mmCIF file of C-alpha atoms in Angstrom:
data_model
loop_
_atom_site.group_PDB
_atom_site.id
_atom_site.type_symbol
_atom_site.label_atom_id
_atom_site.label_comp_id
_atom_site.label_asym_id
_atom_site.label_seq_id
_atom_site.Cartn_x
_atom_site.Cartn_y
_atom_site.Cartn_z
ATOM 1 C CA UNK A 1 -0.051 -0.128 0.364
ATOM 2 C CA UNK A 2 1.065 3.737 -0.850
ATOM 3 C CA UNK A 3 1.938 5.428 2.892
ATOM 4 C CA UNK A 4 3.853 8.539 3.665
ATOM 5 C CA UNK A 5 7.110 7.291 5.966
ATOM 6 C CA UNK A 6 9.595 9.876 7.998
ATOM 7 C CA UNK A 7 13.168 8.951 7.620
ATOM 8 C CA UNK A 8 14.684 12.479 8.961
ATOM 9 C CA UNK A 9 14.234 16.029 9.741
ATOM 10 C CA UNK A 10 12.923 17.482 6.802
ATOM 11 C CA UNK A 11 12.661 13.520 4.756
ATOM 12 C CA UNK A 12 9.091 12.460 4.438
ATOM 13 C CA UNK A 13 8.245 10.129 1.244
ATOM 14 C CA UNK A 14 5.439 8.849 0.115
ATOM 15 C CA UNK A 15 6.405 5.598 -0.865
ATOM 16 C CA UNK A 16 4.979 1.555 -1.386
ATOM 17 C CA UNK A 17 4.792 -0.418 2.045
ATOM 18 C CA UNK A 18 2.965 -3.386 3.653
ATOM 19 C CA UNK A 19 -0.069 -3.150 4.098
ATOM 20 C CA UNK A 20 -0.472 -3.885 7.600
ATOM 21 C CA UNK A 21 -2.820 -7.340 8.544
ATOM 22 C CA UNK A 22 -4.920 -8.784 11.880
ATOM 23 C CA UNK A 23 -2.421 -10.659 13.897
ATOM 24 C CA UNK A 24 -4.363 -10.265 16.761
ATOM 25 C CA UNK A 25 -8.163 -11.635 18.016
ATOM 26 C CA UNK A 26 -8.346 -8.173 19.283
ATOM 27 C CA UNK A 27 -7.661 -6.387 15.947
ATOM 28 C CA UNK A 28 -9.834 -3.901 13.670
ATOM 29 C CA UNK A 29 -8.386 -3.130 10.197
ATOM 30 C CA UNK A 30 -9.054 0.587 8.611
ATOM 31 C CA UNK A 31 -9.726 1.925 5.490
ATOM 32 C CA UNK A 32 -7.817 5.457 5.732
ATOM 33 C CA UNK A 33 -10.784 7.458 4.784
ATOM 34 C CA UNK A 34 -9.068 10.738 6.269
ATOM 35 C CA UNK A 35 -6.593 11.576 8.156
ATOM 36 C CA UNK A 36 -5.374 15.283 9.207
ATOM 37 C CA UNK A 37 -1.826 17.035 9.887
ATOM 38 C CA UNK A 38 -1.567 18.449 13.613
ATOM 39 C CA UNK A 39 0.825 20.994 14.380
ATOM 40 C CA UNK A 40 3.417 18.478 16.426
ATOM 41 C CA UNK A 41 3.525 16.650 13.056
ATOM 42 C CA UNK A 42 5.265 19.827 11.669
ATOM 43 C CA UNK A 43 7.189 20.356 15.082
ATOM 44 C CA UNK A 44 8.686 16.606 14.149
ATOM 45 C CA UNK A 45 8.745 17.404 10.398
ATOM 46 C CA UNK A 46 11.206 20.323 10.894
ATOM 47 C CA UNK A 47 12.635 20.157 13.982
ATOM 48 C CA UNK A 48 12.554 16.837 16.020
ATOM 49 C CA UNK A 49 12.676 14.153 13.220
ATOM 50 C CA UNK A 50 10.750 10.235 13.918
ATOM 51 C CA UNK A 51 11.171 7.872 16.828
ATOM 52 C CA UNK A 52 12.182 5.380 14.398
ATOM 53 C CA UNK A 53 13.561 6.078 10.918
ATOM 54 C CA UNK A 54 11.301 5.108 7.803
ATOM 55 C CA UNK A 55 7.694 4.894 10.629
ATOM 56 C CA UNK A 56 4.298 5.060 9.010
ATOM 57 C CA UNK A 57 3.631 8.535 10.534
ATOM 58 C CA UNK A 58 0.514 9.827 11.276
ATOM 59 C CA UNK A 59 -2.353 9.892 14.047
ATOM 60 C CA UNK A 60 -5.654 12.073 13.414
ATOM 61 C CA UNK A 61 -7.791 9.945 10.771
ATOM 62 C CA UNK A 62 -11.401 8.069 10.356
ATOM 63 C CA UNK A 63 -11.895 5.891 8.208
ATOM 64 C CA UNK A 64 -14.108 1.787 7.251
ATOM 65 C CA UNK A 65 -13.568 -1.247 8.805
ATOM 66 C CA UNK A 66 -12.250 -3.659 6.587
ATOM 67 C CA UNK A 67 -12.328 -6.941 8.554
ATOM 68 C CA UNK A 68 -11.785 -7.705 12.406
ATOM 69 C CA UNK A 69 -10.391 -10.278 14.201
ATOM 70 C CA UNK A 70 -12.365 -13.231 16.122
ATOM 71 C CA UNK A 71 -12.552 -11.688 19.274
ATOM 72 C CA UNK A 72 -13.763 -8.535 18.360
ATOM 73 C CA UNK A 73 -17.721 -8.169 19.700
ATOM 74 C CA UNK A 74 -18.401 -4.440 19.129
ATOM 75 C CA UNK A 75 -17.618 -3.558 15.560
ATOM 76 C CA UNK A 76 -18.561 -5.024 12.027
ATOM 77 C CA UNK A 77 -17.143 -4.973 8.379
ATOM 78 C CA UNK A 78 -17.693 -1.782 6.702
ATOM 79 C CA UNK A 79 -19.108 0.507 9.768
ATOM 80 C CA UNK A 80 -17.594 4.118 10.161
ATOM 81 C CA UNK A 81 -14.575 4.763 13.095
ATOM 82 C CA UNK A 82 -12.561 6.841 14.141
ATOM 83 C CA UNK A 83 -9.786 5.614 16.835
ATOM 84 C CA UNK A 84 -7.992 6.940 19.780
ATOM 85 C CA UNK A 85 -4.330 6.558 18.820
ATOM 86 C CA UNK A 86 -2.923 6.709 22.255
ATOM 87 C CA UNK A 87 -1.426 3.044 23.034
ATOM 88 C CA UNK A 88 -1.086 2.909 26.319
ATOM 89 C CA UNK A 89 0.601 -0.237 29.305
ATOM 90 C CA UNK A 90 -2.547 -0.893 31.295
ATOM 91 C CA UNK A 91 0.419 -2.201 33.638
ATOM 92 C CA UNK A 92 1.476 0.778 35.532
ATOM 93 C CA UNK A 93 0.737 2.654 38.524
ATOM 94 C CA UNK A 94 -1.498 5.326 36.477
ATOM 95 C CA UNK A 95 -2.937 3.141 34.242
ATOM 96 C CA UNK A 96 -5.007 0.546 37.065
ATOM 97 C CA UNK A 97 -6.061 4.158 38.722
ATOM 98 C CA UNK A 98 -7.506 4.635 35.249
ATOM 99 C CA UNK A 99 -5.259 7.219 34.681
ATOM 100 C CA UNK A 100 -4.646 6.656 31.022
ATOM 101 C CA UNK A 101 -2.550 9.524 30.565
ATOM 102 C CA UNK A 102 -0.740 9.358 32.540
ATOM 103 C CA UNK A 103 0.572 6.123 31.833
ATOM 104 C CA UNK A 104 4.270 5.457 32.348
ATOM 105 C CA UNK A 105 4.736 3.674 28.818
ATOM 106 C CA UNK A 106 2.514 5.456 26.558
ATOM 107 C CA UNK A 107 2.720 6.678 22.893
ATOM 108 C CA UNK A 108 0.849 7.573 20.078
ATOM 109 C CA UNK A 109 0.690 5.485 16.819
ATOM 110 C CA UNK A 110 3.048 6.728 13.678
ATOM 111 C CA UNK A 111 5.417 6.530 16.811
ATOM 112 C CA UNK A 112 6.735 3.294 17.088
ATOM 113 C CA UNK A 113 4.364 1.758 15.540
ATOM 114 C CA UNK A 114 2.555 2.054 12.435
ATOM 115 C CA UNK A 115 0.399 5.411 11.369
ATOM 116 C CA UNK A 116 -1.987 6.586 9.846
ATOM 117 C CA UNK A 117 -0.905 8.422 7.232
ATOM 118 C CA UNK A 118 -1.715 5.306 4.987
ATOM 119 C CA UNK A 119 -3.720 3.320 2.567
ATOM 120 C CA UNK A 120 -4.406 0.783 5.810
ATOM 121 C CA UNK A 121 -3.974 0.909 9.885
ATOM 122 C CA UNK A 122 -4.934 -2.259 12.213
ATOM 123 C CA UNK A 123 -5.891 -0.740 15.891
ATOM 124 C CA UNK A 124 -7.230 -2.691 18.811
ATOM 125 C CA UNK A 125 -10.496 -2.680 19.266
ATOM 126 C CA UNK A 126 -11.033 -0.958 22.196
ATOM 127 C CA UNK A 127 -9.156 1.768 20.699
ATOM 128 C CA UNK A 128 -11.491 2.451 18.183
ATOM 129 C CA UNK A 129 -14.652 4.930 17.732
ATOM 130 C CA UNK A 130 -18.443 3.753 16.119
ATOM 131 C CA UNK A 131 -19.065 6.885 14.182
ATOM 132 C CA UNK A 132 -22.507 8.013 13.202
ATOM 133 C CA UNK A 133 -23.496 7.952 9.585
ATOM 134 C CA UNK A 134 -24.437 11.687 9.126
ATOM 135 C CA UNK A 135 -20.757 12.355 10.474
ATOM 136 C CA UNK A 136 -18.301 13.579 7.394
ATOM 137 C CA UNK A 137 -14.771 11.887 7.021
ATOM 138 C CA UNK A 138 -13.381 14.874 7.100
ATOM 139 C CA UNK A 139 -14.987 16.286 10.135
ATOM 140 C CA UNK A 140 -14.377 12.952 11.922
ATOM 141 C CA UNK A 141 -10.863 13.161 11.247
ATOM 142 C CA UNK A 142 -10.634 15.908 13.600
ATOM 143 C CA UNK A 143 -11.771 14.866 16.303
ATOM 144 C CA UNK A 144 -8.766 14.010 17.984
ATOM 145 C CA UNK A 145 -7.593 17.491 18.684
ATOM 146 C CA UNK A 146 -10.727 18.132 19.970
ATOM 147 C CA UNK A 147 -10.463 15.483 22.214
ATOM 148 C CA UNK A 148 -7.426 16.762 23.297
ATOM 149 C CA UNK A 149 -8.682 19.881 23.715
ATOM 150 C CA UNK A 150 -11.664 19.009 25.975
ATOM 151 C CA UNK A 151 -9.784 16.632 27.828
ATOM 152 C CA UNK A 152 -7.840 20.082 28.836
ATOM 153 C CA UNK A 153 -10.904 21.222 30.150
ATOM 154 C CA UNK A 154 -11.905 17.621 32.085
ATOM 155 C CA UNK A 155 -8.680 18.013 34.087
ATOM 156 C CA UNK A 156 -9.387 22.253 35.425
ATOM 157 C CA UNK A 157 -13.166 20.825 36.105
ATOM 158 C CA UNK A 158 -14.610 21.997 33.180
ATOM 159 C CA UNK A 159 -15.655 25.018 31.993
ATOM 160 C CA UNK A 160 -18.966 26.366 34.713
ATOM 161 C CA UNK A 161 -21.774 28.483 32.958
ATOM 162 C CA UNK A 162 -21.844 32.083 32.735
ATOM 163 C CA UNK A 163 -18.081 32.116 33.695
ATOM 164 C CA UNK A 164 -15.046 33.824 30.947
ATOM 165 C CA UNK A 165 -12.638 32.366 29.130
ATOM 166 C CA UNK A 166 -9.653 33.613 26.632
ATOM 167 C CA UNK A 167 -7.758 31.073 24.430
ATOM 168 C CA UNK A 168 -4.521 32.682 23.702
ATOM 169 C CA UNK A 169 -3.481 30.821 20.474
ATOM 170 C CA UNK A 170 -6.716 29.707 17.454
ATOM 171 C CA UNK A 171 -4.797 26.243 15.865
ATOM 172 C CA UNK A 172 -6.501 23.277 16.077
ATOM 173 C CA UNK A 173 -6.966 22.675 19.218
ATOM 174 C CA UNK A 174 -7.271 26.512 20.696
ATOM 175 C CA UNK A 175 -10.514 27.049 18.450
ATOM 176 C CA UNK A 176 -11.888 23.931 19.603
ATOM 177 C CA UNK A 177 -11.399 24.991 23.100
ATOM 178 C CA UNK A 178 -13.319 28.231 22.108
ATOM 179 C CA UNK A 179 -16.168 25.406 20.905
ATOM 180 C CA UNK A 180 -15.950 23.695 24.047
ATOM 181 C CA UNK A 181 -16.153 26.905 26.287
ATOM 182 C CA UNK A 182 -19.399 27.909 24.204
ATOM 183 C CA UNK A 183 -21.097 24.367 25.115
ATOM 184 C CA UNK A 184 -19.771 24.880 28.793
ATOM 185 C CA UNK A 185 -21.799 27.784 28.442
ATOM 186 C CA UNK A 186 -19.728 30.558 28.952
ATOM 187 C CA UNK A 187 -20.733 33.676 29.129
ATOM 188 C CA UNK A 188 -17.777 35.400 27.049
ATOM 189 C CA UNK A 189 -15.337 33.975 25.766
ATOM 190 C CA UNK A 190 -11.904 36.134 24.091
ATOM 191 C CA UNK A 191 -10.075 34.796 21.006
ATOM 192 C CA UNK A 192 -6.498 35.407 20.953
ATOM 193 C CA UNK A 193 -4.401 35.201 17.810
ATOM 194 C CA UNK A 194 -1.476 36.822 15.700
ATOM 195 C CA UNK A 195 -2.850 35.086 11.864
ATOM 196 C CA UNK A 196 -6.431 37.119 11.253
ATOM 197 C CA UNK A 197 -8.080 34.278 9.828
ATOM 198 C CA UNK A 198 -7.409 32.020 12.036
ATOM 199 C CA UNK A 199 -9.024 34.185 14.238
ATOM 200 C CA UNK A 200 -11.961 34.353 12.117
ATOM 201 C CA UNK A 201 -12.479 30.947 12.227
ATOM 202 C CA UNK A 202 -12.765 31.028 16.273
ATOM 203 C CA UNK A 203 -15.585 34.244 15.369
ATOM 204 C CA UNK A 204 -17.529 31.955 13.286
ATOM 205 C CA UNK A 205 -17.347 28.627 16.222
ATOM 206 C CA UNK A 206 -18.565 30.571 19.162
ATOM 207 C CA UNK A 207 -16.094 33.559 20.100
ATOM 208 C CA UNK A 208 -17.145 36.853 21.482
ATOM 209 C CA UNK A 209 -14.280 38.565 20.852
ATOM 210 C CA UNK A 210 -11.155 38.324 19.040
ATOM 211 C CA UNK A 211 -7.786 40.121 19.113
ATOM 212 C CA UNK A 212 -4.935 40.422 16.958
ATOM 213 C CA UNK A 213 -1.966 40.481 19.524
ATOM 214 C CA UNK A 214 0.442 40.961 16.664
ATOM 215 C CA UNK A 215 3.236 43.108 18.422
ATOM 216 C CA UNK A 216 0.543 43.701 21.729
ATOM 217 C CA UNK A 217 0.340 42.424 25.025
ATOM 218 C CA UNK A 218 -2.796 40.177 25.412
ATOM 219 C CA UNK A 219 -2.524 41.229 29.135
ATOM 220 C CA UNK A 220 -3.242 44.941 28.374
ATOM 221 C CA UNK A 221 -5.919 43.884 25.246
ATOM 222 C CA UNK A 222 -7.753 41.536 27.473
ATOM 223 C CA UNK A 223 -7.755 44.001 30.889
ATOM 224 C CA UNK A 224 -9.611 46.541 28.437
ATOM 225 C CA UNK A 225 -12.116 43.557 27.749
ATOM 226 C CA UNK A 226 -12.958 42.808 31.142
ATOM 227 C CA UNK A 227 -12.449 46.458 32.520
ATOM 228 C CA UNK A 228 -8.714 44.900 34.317
ATOM 229 C CA UNK A 229 -11.020 42.031 36.405
ATOM 230 C CA UNK A 230 -9.380 39.472 33.820
ATOM 231 C CA UNK A 231 -10.812 36.616 32.987
ATOM 232 C CA UNK A 232 -12.036 33.449 35.002
ATOM 233 C CA UNK A 233 -9.944 30.329 32.418
ATOM 234 C CA UNK A 234 -7.433 31.323 30.346
ATOM 235 C CA UNK A 235 -6.397 28.718 27.906
ATOM 236 C CA UNK A 236 -2.698 28.420 26.426
ATOM 237 C CA UNK A 237 -2.982 26.065 23.033
ATOM 238 C CA UNK A 238 -0.122 28.126 20.997
ATOM 239 C CA UNK A 239 2.416 26.244 22.504
ATOM 240 C CA UNK A 240 5.408 29.374 22.178
ATOM 241 C CA UNK A 241 7.495 30.018 25.029
ATOM 242 C CA UNK A 242 6.916 32.945 24.931
ATOM 243 C CA UNK A 243 2.458 32.674 25.349
ATOM 244 C CA UNK A 244 3.513 29.888 28.089
ATOM 245 C CA UNK A 245 4.191 33.215 30.004
ATOM 246 C CA UNK A 246 2.246 35.895 28.639
ATOM 247 C CA UNK A 247 -1.294 33.694 29.988
ATOM 248 C CA UNK A 248 -0.390 33.302 33.192
ATOM 249 C CA UNK A 249 -1.379 37.313 33.550
ATOM 250 C CA UNK A 250 -4.656 36.796 31.896
ATOM 251 C CA UNK A 251 -7.258 35.386 34.974
ATOM 252 C CA UNK A 252 -8.063 37.777 37.143
ATOM 253 C CA UNK A 253 -8.387 36.366 40.963
ATOM 254 C CA UNK A 254 -8.264 32.959 41.555
ATOM 255 C CA UNK A 255 -8.935 32.230 37.692
ATOM 256 C CA UNK A 256 -7.341 28.943 36.071
ATOM 257 C CA UNK A 257 -4.432 28.376 33.391
ATOM 258 C CA UNK A 258 -4.936 25.699 31.568
ATOM 259 C CA UNK A 259 -1.917 24.375 29.255
ATOM 260 C CA UNK A 260 -2.558 22.641 26.192
ATOM 261 C CA UNK A 261 0.460 24.504 23.721
ATOM 262 C CA UNK A 262 3.870 22.029 24.054
ATOM 263 C CA UNK A 263 6.445 24.461 23.280
ATOM 264 C CA UNK A 264 10.088 23.503 21.860
ATOM 265 C CA UNK A 265 12.142 26.193 23.449
ATOM 266 C CA UNK A 266 12.574 26.967 27.085
ATOM 267 C CA UNK A 267 10.676 28.978 29.131
ATOM 268 C CA UNK A 268 11.621 32.139 30.819
ATOM 269 C CA UNK A 269 9.208 33.891 32.633
ATOM 270 C CA UNK A 270 9.849 37.132 33.923
ATOM 271 C CA UNK A 271 8.427 38.415 37.366
ATOM 272 C CA UNK A 272 5.143 40.149 36.540
ATOM 273 C CA UNK A 273 4.152 36.551 34.960
ATOM 274 C CA UNK A 274 4.651 34.606 37.575
ATOM 275 C CA UNK A 275 3.377 36.745 40.060
ATOM 276 C CA UNK A 276 0.287 36.234 39.228
ATOM 277 C CA UNK A 277 -0.064 32.630 40.199
ATOM 278 C CA UNK A 278 0.612 33.736 43.350
ATOM 279 C CA UNK A 279 -0.854 37.028 43.610
ATOM 280 C CA UNK A 280 -3.804 36.038 42.098
ATOM 281 C CA UNK A 281 -4.242 32.318 43.558
ATOM 282 C CA UNK A 282 -4.091 30.531 40.114
ATOM 283 C CA UNK A 283 -4.961 27.808 39.560
ATOM 284 C CA UNK A 284 -2.376 25.717 36.956
ATOM 285 C CA UNK A 285 -3.440 22.700 34.849
ATOM 286 C CA UNK A 286 -1.204 20.958 32.866
ATOM 287 C CA UNK A 287 -2.601 18.995 29.813
ATOM 288 C CA UNK A 288 -1.961 16.124 28.132
ATOM 289 C CA UNK A 289 -3.562 13.757 25.392
ATOM 290 C CA UNK A 290 -7.347 12.627 25.028
ATOM 291 C CA UNK A 291 -7.941 9.694 26.895
ATOM 292 C CA UNK A 292 -8.811 8.467 30.342
ATOM 293 C CA UNK A 293 -10.655 5.774 32.051
ATOM 294 C CA UNK A 294 -12.571 3.920 31.250
ATOM 295 C CA UNK A 295 -10.305 3.989 28.149
ATOM 296 C CA UNK A 296 -10.379 5.588 25.665
ATOM 297 C CA UNK A 297 -12.387 8.179 27.722
ATOM 298 C CA UNK A 298 -15.673 10.239 27.889
ATOM 299 C CA UNK A 299 -13.742 13.048 25.668
ATOM 300 C CA UNK A 300 -14.775 10.261 22.864
ATOM 301 C CA UNK A 301 -17.924 9.387 23.672
ATOM 302 C CA UNK A 302 -18.650 13.412 24.074
ATOM 303 C CA UNK A 303 -16.869 14.909 21.264
ATOM 304 C CA UNK A 304 -18.494 12.137 18.602
ATOM 305 C CA UNK A 305 -21.529 13.137 20.255
ATOM 306 C CA UNK A 306 -21.772 16.666 19.444
ATOM 307 C CA UNK A 307 -20.262 16.442 16.040
ATOM 308 C CA UNK A 308 -23.164 13.817 15.361
ATOM 309 C CA UNK A 309 -26.180 16.338 16.705
ATOM 310 C CA UNK A 310 -24.469 19.197 14.754
ATOM 311 C CA UNK A 311 -23.081 20.800 17.979
ATOM 312 C CA UNK A 312 -19.719 20.791 17.033
ATOM 313 C CA UNK A 313 -18.395 22.098 14.363
ATOM 314 C CA UNK A 314 -15.141 21.100 12.687
ATOM 315 C CA UNK A 315 -15.125 21.878 8.616
ATOM 316 C CA UNK A 316 -14.722 25.535 9.675
ATOM 317 C CA UNK A 317 -11.097 24.753 10.285
ATOM 318 C CA UNK A 318 -10.291 22.500 8.007
ATOM 319 C CA UNK A 319 -8.782 24.392 4.963
ATOM 320 C CA UNK A 320 -7.506 21.878 2.131
ATOM 321 C CA UNK A 321 -8.169 18.360 1.158
ATOM 322 C CA UNK A 322 -5.438 16.773 -0.836
ATOM 323 C CA UNK A 323 -4.439 13.518 -1.740
ATOM 324 C CA UNK A 324 -1.788 11.386 0.416
ATOM 325 C CA UNK A 325 0.659 11.555 -2.713
ATOM 326 C CA UNK A 326 1.605 15.478 -2.252
ATOM 327 C CA UNK A 327 2.778 14.880 0.827
ATOM 328 C CA UNK A 328 5.947 15.724 0.657
ATOM 329 C CA UNK A 329 5.781 18.784 -0.800
ATOM 330 C CA UNK A 330 2.544 20.510 1.477
ATOM 331 C CA UNK A 331 4.410 19.045 4.916
ATOM 332 C CA UNK A 332 7.529 21.508 3.076
ATOM 333 C CA UNK A 333 5.121 24.185 2.391
ATOM 334 C CA UNK A 334 3.604 23.917 5.814
ATOM 335 C CA UNK A 335 7.599 23.906 7.584
ATOM 336 C CA UNK A 336 8.258 27.069 5.529
ATOM 337 C CA UNK A 337 4.985 29.216 6.482
ATOM 338 C CA UNK A 338 2.032 29.692 9.467
ATOM 339 C CA UNK A 339 -0.424 27.484 8.292
ATOM 340 C CA UNK A 340 -4.219 29.404 8.894
ATOM 341 C CA UNK A 341 -5.674 25.922 8.728
ATOM 342 C CA UNK A 342 -5.851 21.898 9.204
ATOM 343 C CA UNK A 343 -5.067 20.493 6.517
ATOM 344 C CA UNK A 344 -6.736 17.134 5.876
ATOM 345 C CA UNK A 345 -4.972 13.979 3.702
ATOM 346 C CA UNK A 346 -7.364 11.443 1.643
ATOM 347 C CA UNK A 347 -5.431 7.893 1.176
#
């Protein structure tokens, strides 16, 4: 079959690989219909390189079941599905407590096990998640990043109705966080980015106020919008060293910060931003992946439910649908410039 394989920094190849086969009785084989590029994929492509040279890559996908193992009971051939890409050991202390995102051996497909930038993929039955027939494959490929955003909000105890929220960074995960804040009943949602197209998308899916902070400090802008009070919840979803510090100044007294982004350089926090933690008695939450107990977690059930009802909207985030064969050119271009939306491959 055809697949995209990562060999090194800025070295991804579209080539023939062996088609995966069912090896365990609980395995499910899926024909990949749509698979998205994650922001972490761009970082690994451009900076970090593969875990295993030549590995088939990709983890945000949807598809149709073509074959099931003998012990599979929940799924049948022809069913439309997505899948949780995380693989847990189920043996460490966090796994035994149902804290799968904290698994000591946690990995994601495309790292040490074949990913979804391919025509077919095989995964355990427990990773597979059924989809309503009404959901488009490309839209369903964005369920995983939607679960990432929701997992972070769950970690913070949820966003309460009537509260205020600011989302710093409106890529896919940030825009999903905007939507979950709206679905949760937040009274005012402020979306912040330096890219106007991303801000317009955030406005379409639930933001009440958008702020372009190119050359500006987000703190000043949020103070102006809130009368100096700050917000109840501030989400960091840009994943830069600068925004990882700036986000600490956005909540008001007793507020919360939820870190969803992953900075790929050292974060240096000046006194003003760090003091907000102490003086405002902030709660600071880290979040990782999109899984909880029972595996893969309520995040997946919730996302599928709201997407199926048309309340959660992923289509506005998709900027391009392209053939998998264009992968090398698409990754090279995405690494060289700021992308406005989700790119989805159609194997």
